[in-house]
Coordinates of C-alpha atoms in Angstrom, one line a residue:
X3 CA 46.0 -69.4 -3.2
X4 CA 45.7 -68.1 -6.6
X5 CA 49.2 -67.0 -8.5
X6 CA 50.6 -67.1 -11.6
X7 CA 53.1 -68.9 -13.2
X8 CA 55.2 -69.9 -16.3
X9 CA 55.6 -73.4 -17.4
X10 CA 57.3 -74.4 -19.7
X11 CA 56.5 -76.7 -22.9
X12 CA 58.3 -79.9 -21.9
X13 CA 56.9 -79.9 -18.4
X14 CA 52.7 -78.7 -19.9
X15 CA 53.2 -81.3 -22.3
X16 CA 53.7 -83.7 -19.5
X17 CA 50.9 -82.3 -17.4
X18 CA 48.3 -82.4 -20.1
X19 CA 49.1 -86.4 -20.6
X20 CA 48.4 -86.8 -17.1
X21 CA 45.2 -84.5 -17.2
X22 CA 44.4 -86.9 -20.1
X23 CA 45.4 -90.1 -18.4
X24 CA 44.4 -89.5 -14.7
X25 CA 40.9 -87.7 -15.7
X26 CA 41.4 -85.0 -12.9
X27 CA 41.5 -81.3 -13.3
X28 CA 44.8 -79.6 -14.7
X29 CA 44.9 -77.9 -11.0
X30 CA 44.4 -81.1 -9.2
X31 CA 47.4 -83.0 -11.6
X32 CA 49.5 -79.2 -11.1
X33 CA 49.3 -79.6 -7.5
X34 CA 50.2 -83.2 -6.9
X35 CA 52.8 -83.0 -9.2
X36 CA 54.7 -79.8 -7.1
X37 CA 52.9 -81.3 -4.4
X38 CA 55.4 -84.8 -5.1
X39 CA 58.2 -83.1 -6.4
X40 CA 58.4 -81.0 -3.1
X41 CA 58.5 -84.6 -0.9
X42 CA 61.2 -86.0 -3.0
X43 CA 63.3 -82.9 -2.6
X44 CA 62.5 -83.3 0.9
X45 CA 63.7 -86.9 1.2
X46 CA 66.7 -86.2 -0.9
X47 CA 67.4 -83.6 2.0
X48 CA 67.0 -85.9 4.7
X49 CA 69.4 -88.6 3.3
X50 CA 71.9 -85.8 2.4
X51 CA 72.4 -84.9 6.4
X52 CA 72.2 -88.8 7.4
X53 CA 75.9 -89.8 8.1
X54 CA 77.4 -92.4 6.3
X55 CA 78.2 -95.7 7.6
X56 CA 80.1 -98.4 6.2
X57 CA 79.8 -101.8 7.4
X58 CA 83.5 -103.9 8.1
X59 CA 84.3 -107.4 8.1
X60 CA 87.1 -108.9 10.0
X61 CA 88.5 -111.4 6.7
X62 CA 91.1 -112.8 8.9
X63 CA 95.0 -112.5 8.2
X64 CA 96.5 -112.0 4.9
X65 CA 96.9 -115.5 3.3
X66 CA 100.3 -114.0 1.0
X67 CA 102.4 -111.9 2.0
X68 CA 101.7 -108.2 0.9
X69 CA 105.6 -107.3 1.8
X70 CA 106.5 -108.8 -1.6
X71 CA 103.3 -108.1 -3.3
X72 CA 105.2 -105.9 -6.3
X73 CA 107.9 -108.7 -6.6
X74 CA 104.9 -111.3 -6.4
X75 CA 103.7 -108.6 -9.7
X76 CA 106.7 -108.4 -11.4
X77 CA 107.3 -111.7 -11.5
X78 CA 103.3 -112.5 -13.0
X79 CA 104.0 -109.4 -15.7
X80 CA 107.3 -111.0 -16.4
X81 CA 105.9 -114.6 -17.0
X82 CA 102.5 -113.0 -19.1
X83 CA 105.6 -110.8 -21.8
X84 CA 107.0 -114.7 -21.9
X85 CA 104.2 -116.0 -22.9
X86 CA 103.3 -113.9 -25.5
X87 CA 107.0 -113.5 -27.0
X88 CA 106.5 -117.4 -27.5
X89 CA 103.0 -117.3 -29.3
X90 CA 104.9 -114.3 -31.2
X91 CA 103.2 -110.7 -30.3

C-alpha cells in the first residue's frame, strides 16, 4: 500500500540511525518500527483488560494489641520530645 505521511524530525532522525545502523531500506526500518509499535500497543491492551489479582498471606494474629496502638504512639512521640529536650533541641 502506498500512502503518504508526515514524520516528524525527532522520530526521521531516529529512523535514519537505524537505516544507518541496521543497513535495511528506510521502508523496511519504517515498517518494523510501526510494525513494533502497533504490537506493544497491543500488549499494553491486553494487560489493561487482565483483572488484577493480589496475592494474601495469612501472618497470623496480631502480636500487640492494635486497640491501644495510638496510646502505644503517644507514648513513643512522648518519650522521642524527652529525649531531645535533654540533648537540648
Amino acid at each position: 500500500m502506498r500512502t503518504t505521511v508526515t514524520i516528524d524530525p525527532d522520530v526521521e532522525v531516529m529512523l535514519r540511525k537505524a537505516v544507518r545502523e541496521s543497513g535495511e531500506p528506510f521502508k523496511q526500518v519504517l515498517n518494523n518500527a510501526v510494525r513494533d509499535g502497533l504490537r506493544g500497543a497491543e500488549r499494553k491492551t491486553a494487560r489493561a483488560n487482565k483483572p488484577f489479582k493480589q496475592r494474601t498471606f495469612n501472618m497470623g494474629l496480631p502480636l500487640v494489641d492494635l486497640t491501644k496502638a495510638n496510646a502505644l504512639a503517644g507514648e513513643l512521640e512522648d518519650q522521642e520530645l524527652i529525649a531531645k529536650m535533654r540533648r537540648g533541641r
